[in-house]
Short mmCIF file of C-alpha atoms and ligand atoms in Angstrom, two decimals:
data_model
loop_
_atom_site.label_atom_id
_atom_site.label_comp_id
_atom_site.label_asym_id
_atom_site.label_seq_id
_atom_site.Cartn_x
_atom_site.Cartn_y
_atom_site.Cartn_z
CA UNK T 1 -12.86 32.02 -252.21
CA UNK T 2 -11.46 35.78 -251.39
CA UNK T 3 -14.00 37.05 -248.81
CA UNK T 4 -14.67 40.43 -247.51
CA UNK T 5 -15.14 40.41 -243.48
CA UNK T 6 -16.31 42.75 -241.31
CA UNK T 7 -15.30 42.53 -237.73
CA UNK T 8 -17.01 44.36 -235.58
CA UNK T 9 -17.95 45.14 -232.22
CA UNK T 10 -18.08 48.25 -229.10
CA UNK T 11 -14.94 50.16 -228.69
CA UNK T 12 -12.41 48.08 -226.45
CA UNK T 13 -13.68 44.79 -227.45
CA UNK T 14 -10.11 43.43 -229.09
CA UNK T 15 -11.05 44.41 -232.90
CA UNK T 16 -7.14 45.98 -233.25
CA UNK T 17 -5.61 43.05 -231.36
CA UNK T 18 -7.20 40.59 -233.89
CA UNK T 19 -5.98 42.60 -236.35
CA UNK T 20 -2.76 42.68 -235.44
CA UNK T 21 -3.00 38.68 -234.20
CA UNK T 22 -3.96 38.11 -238.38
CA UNK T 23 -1.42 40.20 -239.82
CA UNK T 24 1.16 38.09 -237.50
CA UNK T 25 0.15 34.98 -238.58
CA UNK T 26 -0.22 35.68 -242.25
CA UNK T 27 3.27 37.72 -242.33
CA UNK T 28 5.14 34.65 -240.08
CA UNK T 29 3.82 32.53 -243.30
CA UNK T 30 5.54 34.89 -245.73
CA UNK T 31 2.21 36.40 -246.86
CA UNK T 32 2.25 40.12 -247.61
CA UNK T 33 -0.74 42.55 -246.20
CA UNK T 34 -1.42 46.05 -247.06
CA UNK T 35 -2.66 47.64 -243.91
CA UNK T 36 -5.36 50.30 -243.81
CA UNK T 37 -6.44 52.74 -240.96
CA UNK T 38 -7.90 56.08 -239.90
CA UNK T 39 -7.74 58.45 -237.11
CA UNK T 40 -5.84 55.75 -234.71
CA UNK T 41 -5.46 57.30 -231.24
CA UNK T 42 -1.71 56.36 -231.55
CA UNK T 43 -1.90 58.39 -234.52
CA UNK T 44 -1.81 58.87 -238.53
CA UNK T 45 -0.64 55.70 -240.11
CA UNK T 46 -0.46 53.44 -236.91
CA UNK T 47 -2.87 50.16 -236.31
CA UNK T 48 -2.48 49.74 -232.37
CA UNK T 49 -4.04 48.25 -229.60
CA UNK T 50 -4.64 48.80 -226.08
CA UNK T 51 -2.16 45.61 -225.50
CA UNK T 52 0.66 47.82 -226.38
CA UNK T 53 1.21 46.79 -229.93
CA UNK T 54 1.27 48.77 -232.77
CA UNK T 55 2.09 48.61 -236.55
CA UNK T 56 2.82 50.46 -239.47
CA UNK T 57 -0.32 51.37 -241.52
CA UNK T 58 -1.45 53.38 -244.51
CA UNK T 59 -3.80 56.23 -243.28
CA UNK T 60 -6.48 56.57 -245.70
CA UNK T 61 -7.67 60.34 -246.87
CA UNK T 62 -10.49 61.47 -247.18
CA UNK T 63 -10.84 61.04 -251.12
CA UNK T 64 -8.76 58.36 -251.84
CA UNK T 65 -9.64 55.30 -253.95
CA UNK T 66 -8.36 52.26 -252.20
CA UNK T 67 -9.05 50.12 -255.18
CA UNK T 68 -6.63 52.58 -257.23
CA UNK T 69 -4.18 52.35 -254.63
CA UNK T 70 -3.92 49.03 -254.33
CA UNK T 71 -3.76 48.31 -258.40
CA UNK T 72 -0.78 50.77 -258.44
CA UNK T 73 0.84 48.72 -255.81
CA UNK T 74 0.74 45.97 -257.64
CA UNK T 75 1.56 46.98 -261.19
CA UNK T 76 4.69 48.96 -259.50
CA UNK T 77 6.08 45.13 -258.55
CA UNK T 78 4.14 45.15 -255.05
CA UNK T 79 2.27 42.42 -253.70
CA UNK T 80 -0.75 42.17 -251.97
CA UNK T 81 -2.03 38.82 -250.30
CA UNK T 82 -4.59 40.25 -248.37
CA UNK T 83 -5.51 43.96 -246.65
CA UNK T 84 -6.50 44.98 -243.17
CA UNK T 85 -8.61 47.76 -242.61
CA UNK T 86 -8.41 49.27 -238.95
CA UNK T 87 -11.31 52.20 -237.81
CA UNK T 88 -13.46 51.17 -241.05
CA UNK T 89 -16.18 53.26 -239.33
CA UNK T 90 -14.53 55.92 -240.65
CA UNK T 91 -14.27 54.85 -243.97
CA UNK T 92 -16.69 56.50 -246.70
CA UNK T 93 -19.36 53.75 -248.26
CA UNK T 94 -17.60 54.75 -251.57
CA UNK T 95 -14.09 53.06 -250.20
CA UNK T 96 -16.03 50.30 -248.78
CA UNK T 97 -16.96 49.41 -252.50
CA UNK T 98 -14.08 49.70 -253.56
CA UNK T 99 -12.52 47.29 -250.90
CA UNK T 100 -15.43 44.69 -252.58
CA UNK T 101 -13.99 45.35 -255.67
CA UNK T 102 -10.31 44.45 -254.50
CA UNK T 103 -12.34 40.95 -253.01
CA UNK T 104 -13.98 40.04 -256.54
CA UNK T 105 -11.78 41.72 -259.24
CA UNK T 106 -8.47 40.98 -257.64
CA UNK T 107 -9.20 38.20 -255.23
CA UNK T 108 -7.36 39.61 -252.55
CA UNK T 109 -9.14 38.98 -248.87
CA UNK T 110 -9.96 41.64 -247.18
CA UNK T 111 -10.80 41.92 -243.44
CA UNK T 112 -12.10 45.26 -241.86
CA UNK T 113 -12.35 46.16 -238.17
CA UNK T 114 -14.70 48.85 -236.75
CA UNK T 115 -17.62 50.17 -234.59
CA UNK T 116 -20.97 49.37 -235.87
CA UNK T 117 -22.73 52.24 -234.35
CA UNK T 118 -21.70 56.09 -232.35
CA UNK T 119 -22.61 57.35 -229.41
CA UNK T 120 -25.86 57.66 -230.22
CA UNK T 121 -25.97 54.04 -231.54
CA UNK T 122 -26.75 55.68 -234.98
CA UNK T 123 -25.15 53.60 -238.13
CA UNK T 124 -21.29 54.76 -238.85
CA UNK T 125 -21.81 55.26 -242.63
CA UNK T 126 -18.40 52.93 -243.64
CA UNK T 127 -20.18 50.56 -241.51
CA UNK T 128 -23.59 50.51 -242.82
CA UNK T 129 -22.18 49.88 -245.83
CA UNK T 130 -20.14 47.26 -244.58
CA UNK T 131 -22.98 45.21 -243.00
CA UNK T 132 -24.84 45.81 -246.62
CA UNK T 133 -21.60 44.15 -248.41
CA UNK T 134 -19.72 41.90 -246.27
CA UNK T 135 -19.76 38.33 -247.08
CA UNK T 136 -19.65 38.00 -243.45
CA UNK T 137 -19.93 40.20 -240.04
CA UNK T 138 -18.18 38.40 -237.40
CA UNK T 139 -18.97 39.95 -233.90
CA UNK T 140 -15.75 39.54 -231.42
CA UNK T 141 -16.03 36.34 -228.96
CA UNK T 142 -13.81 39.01 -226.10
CA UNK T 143 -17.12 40.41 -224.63
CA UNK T 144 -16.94 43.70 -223.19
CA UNK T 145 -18.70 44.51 -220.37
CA UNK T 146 -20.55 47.04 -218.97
CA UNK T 147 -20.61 48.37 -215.56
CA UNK T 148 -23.49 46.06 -214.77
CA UNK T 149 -21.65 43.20 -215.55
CA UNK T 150 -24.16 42.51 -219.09
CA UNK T 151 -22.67 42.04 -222.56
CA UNK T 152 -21.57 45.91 -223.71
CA UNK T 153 -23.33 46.59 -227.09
CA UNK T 154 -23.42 50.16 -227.00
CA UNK T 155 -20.79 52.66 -226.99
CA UNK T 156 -21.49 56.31 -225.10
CA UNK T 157 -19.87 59.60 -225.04
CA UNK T 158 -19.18 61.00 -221.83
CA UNK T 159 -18.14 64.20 -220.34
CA UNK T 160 -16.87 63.91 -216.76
CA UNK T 161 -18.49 60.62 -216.57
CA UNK T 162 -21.60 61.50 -217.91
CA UNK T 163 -23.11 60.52 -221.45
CA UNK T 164 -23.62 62.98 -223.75
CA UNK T 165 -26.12 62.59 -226.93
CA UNK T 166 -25.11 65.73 -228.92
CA UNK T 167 -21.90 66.75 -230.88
CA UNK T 168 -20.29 65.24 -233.56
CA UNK T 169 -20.26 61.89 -235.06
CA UNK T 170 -16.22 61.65 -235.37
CA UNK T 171 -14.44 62.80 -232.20
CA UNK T 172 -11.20 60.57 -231.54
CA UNK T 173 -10.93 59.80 -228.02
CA UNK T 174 -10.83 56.66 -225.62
CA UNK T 175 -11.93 54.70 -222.73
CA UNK T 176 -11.50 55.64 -218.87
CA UNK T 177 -10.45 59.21 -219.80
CA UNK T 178 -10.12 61.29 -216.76
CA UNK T 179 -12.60 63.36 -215.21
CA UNK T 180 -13.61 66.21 -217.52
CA UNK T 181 -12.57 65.29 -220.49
CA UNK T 182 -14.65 63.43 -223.45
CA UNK T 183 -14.27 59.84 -223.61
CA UNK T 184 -16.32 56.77 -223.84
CA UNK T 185 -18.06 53.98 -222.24
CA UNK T 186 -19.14 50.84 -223.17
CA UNK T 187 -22.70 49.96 -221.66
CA UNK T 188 -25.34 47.59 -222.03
CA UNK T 189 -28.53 48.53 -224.35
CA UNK T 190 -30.55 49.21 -221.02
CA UNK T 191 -27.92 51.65 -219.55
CA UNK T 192 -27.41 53.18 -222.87
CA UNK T 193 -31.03 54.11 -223.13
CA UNK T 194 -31.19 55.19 -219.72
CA UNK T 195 -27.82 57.50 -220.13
CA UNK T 196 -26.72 55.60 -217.00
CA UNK T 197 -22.78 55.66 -217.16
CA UNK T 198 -20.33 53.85 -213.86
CA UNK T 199 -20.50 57.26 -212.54
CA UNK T 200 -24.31 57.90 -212.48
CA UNK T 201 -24.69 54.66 -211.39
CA UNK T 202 -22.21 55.01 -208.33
CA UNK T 203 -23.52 58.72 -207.66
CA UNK T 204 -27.06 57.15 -207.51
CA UNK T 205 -26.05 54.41 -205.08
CA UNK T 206 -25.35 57.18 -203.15
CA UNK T 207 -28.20 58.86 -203.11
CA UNK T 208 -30.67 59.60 -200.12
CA UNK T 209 -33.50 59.17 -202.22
CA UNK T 210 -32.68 55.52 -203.09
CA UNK T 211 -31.47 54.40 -199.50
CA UNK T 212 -33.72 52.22 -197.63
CA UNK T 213 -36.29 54.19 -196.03
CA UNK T 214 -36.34 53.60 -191.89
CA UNK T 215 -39.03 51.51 -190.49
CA UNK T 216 -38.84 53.80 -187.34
N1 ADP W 1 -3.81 45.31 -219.19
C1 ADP W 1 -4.49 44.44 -219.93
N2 ADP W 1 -4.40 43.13 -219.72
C2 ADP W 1 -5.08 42.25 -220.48
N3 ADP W 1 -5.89 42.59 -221.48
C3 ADP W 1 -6.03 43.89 -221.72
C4 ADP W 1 -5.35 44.89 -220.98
N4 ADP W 1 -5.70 46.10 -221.49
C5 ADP W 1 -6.56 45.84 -222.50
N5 ADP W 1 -6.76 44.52 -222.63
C6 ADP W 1 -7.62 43.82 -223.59
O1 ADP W 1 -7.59 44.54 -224.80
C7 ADP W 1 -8.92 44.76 -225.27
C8 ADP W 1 -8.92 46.01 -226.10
O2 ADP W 1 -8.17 45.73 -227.26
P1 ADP W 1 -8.15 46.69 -228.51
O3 ADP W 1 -7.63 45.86 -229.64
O4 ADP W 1 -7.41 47.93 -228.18
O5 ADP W 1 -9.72 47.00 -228.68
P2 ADP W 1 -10.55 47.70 -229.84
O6 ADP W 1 -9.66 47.81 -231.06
O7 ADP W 1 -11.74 46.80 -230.06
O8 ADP W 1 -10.97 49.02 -229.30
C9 ADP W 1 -9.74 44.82 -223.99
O9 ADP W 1 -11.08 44.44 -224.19
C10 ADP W 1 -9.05 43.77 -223.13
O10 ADP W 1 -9.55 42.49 -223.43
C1 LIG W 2 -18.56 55.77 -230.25
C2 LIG W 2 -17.71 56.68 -231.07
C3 LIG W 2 -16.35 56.48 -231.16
N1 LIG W 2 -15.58 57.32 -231.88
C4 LIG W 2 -14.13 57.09 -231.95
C5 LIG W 2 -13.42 56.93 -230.65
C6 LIG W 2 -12.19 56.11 -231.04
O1 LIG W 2 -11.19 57.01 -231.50
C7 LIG W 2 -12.71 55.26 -232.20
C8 LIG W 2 -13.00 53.82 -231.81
O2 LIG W 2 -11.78 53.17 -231.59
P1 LIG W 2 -11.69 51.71 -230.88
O3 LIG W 2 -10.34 51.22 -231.31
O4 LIG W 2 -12.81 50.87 -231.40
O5 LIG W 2 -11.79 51.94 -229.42
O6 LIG W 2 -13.91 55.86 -232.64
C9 LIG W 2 -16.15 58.37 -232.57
O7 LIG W 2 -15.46 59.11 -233.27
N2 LIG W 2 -17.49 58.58 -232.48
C10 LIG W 2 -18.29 57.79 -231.75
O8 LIG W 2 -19.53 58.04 -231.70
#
C-alpha cells in the first residue's frame, strides 16, 4: 500500500541523510525517485546534508502544483517509483495535498522530511498539514541533543548566541553560525522556554551572582 510519510524532527537531527540513505537504496535497486526540495542551504535544487552529500533536486516554487508536475512527468515517458520531499516545512498545505493525491491516485510513495515547528515552536504550515495527512509521522531515532545533554525538541533562533522570538518565520540559516550572525540551536523544551541557549548558559556559569556564596 503507497503511503505518505512524514519524517520529522529539530534541525540537525539526520532528516537529509535519511533522505539521501532512501534514495540510495531505492536507486541501487533500479527504482526511479523524483526528488523535491526548498530553500536548501547548499542551494536551489540541491537535497544535502551536513555529512557532505548532496543530490540533484527539483526546487519547488512557490505556486506550483506538484501533483501536475508529476502527471506531466509521467505522460512525457518519465517514471516515477516514489518522491522525496526535502524542507517540506516550507511547502504550502495546498502542495501537501497534492503530494496525498500522488499517494492515492497514482500510488506512488511518498516520503517528506522537515521541521515540525520554528523558532518559536509555532506549527510550519506544510507541516501542520502534514501531521493532519500523513499515514504516518516517523520521528528520527539520531537524537539531537541539547546543551544539557536532554533529547533536543525545540529549535531556536539566535543572534550572537542568544535566542531571539521575533522576525520571520522563513529565514535560511544553520547551526553553530559564528558569533553575530543568525543561526540556530537545538534545545530541550525547558531551555527553549527559558531562552537559555550554550552561551547563556556558559555566561551564567560565570556569573558572580550564581557562585557559591563564602561561608566566611
Ligand atoms: N562530522 C560529523 N561526523 C559524524 N556525524 C555528523 C558529522 N556532522 C554531522 N553529523 C551528523 O549529521 C546529522 C545532521 O544531518 P542532516 O541530514 O544534515 O540533518 P537535518 O537534515 O536533520 O538537519 C547530525 O545530527 C549528526 O548526527
Ligand atoms: C527553526 C527554523 C528554521 N528555519 C530554517 C533553517 C534551515 O534553513 C531550515 C532547516 O533545515 P535543516 O536541514 O532541518 O537543518 O529551516 C526557518 O526558516 N525558520 C525557523 O523558525
Amino acid at each position: 500500500m503507497p503511503e505518505l510519510v512524514f519524517f520529522s524532527g529539530t534541525m540537525d537531527c539526520g532528516k537529509s541523510t535519511l533522505a539521501l540513505q532512501i534514495e540510495h537504496n531505492r536507486s541501487a535497486r533500479g527504482l526511479a525517485g523524483m526528488i523535491f526540495t526548498r530553500n536548501d542551504r547548499a542551494g536551489a535544487g540541491k537535497l544535502s546534508s551536513r555529512l557532505g552529500l548532496v543530490t540533484d533536486a527539483v526546487e519547488v516554487a512557490d505556486a506550483q502544483d506538484l501533483y501536475v508536475y508529476i502527471v506531466d512527468h509521467l505522460s512525457q515517458g518519465g517514471r516515477i517509483d516514489y518522491v522525496i520531499a526535502d524542507e517540506a516545512q516550507f511547502l504550502a498545505p495546498v502542495q501537501i495535498d497534492q503530494l496525498a493525491r500522488v499517494v492515492d491516485d497514482l500510488g506512488v510513495d511518498v516520503f517528506a522530511f522537515g521541521i515540525t515547528t520554528d523558532f518559536r515552536s509555532k506549527l510550519f504550515p506544510g507541516s501542520q498539514r502534514l501531521v493532519e495527512l500523513a499515514d504516518r509521522v516517523e520521528v528520527l531515532q539520531v537524537e539531537a541533543l541539547c546543551w544539557c545533554g536532554a533529547r533536543a525538541t525545540h529549535n531556536a533562533r539566535t543572534v550572537g548566541g542568544e535566542m531571539v522570538v521575533e522576525g520571520a518565520q522563513v529565514v535560511v540559516g544553520d547551526v553553530n553560525q559564528a558569533a553575530g550572525e543568525v543561526g540556530y540551536e537545538v534545545l530541550c523544551r525547558r531551555h527553549h522556554r527559558r531562552r537559555m541557549t550554550a552561551a547563556a548558559a556558559r555566561a551564567a556559569a560565570l556569573s558572580p551572582d550564581v557562585l557559591p556564596v563564602s561561608s566566611s
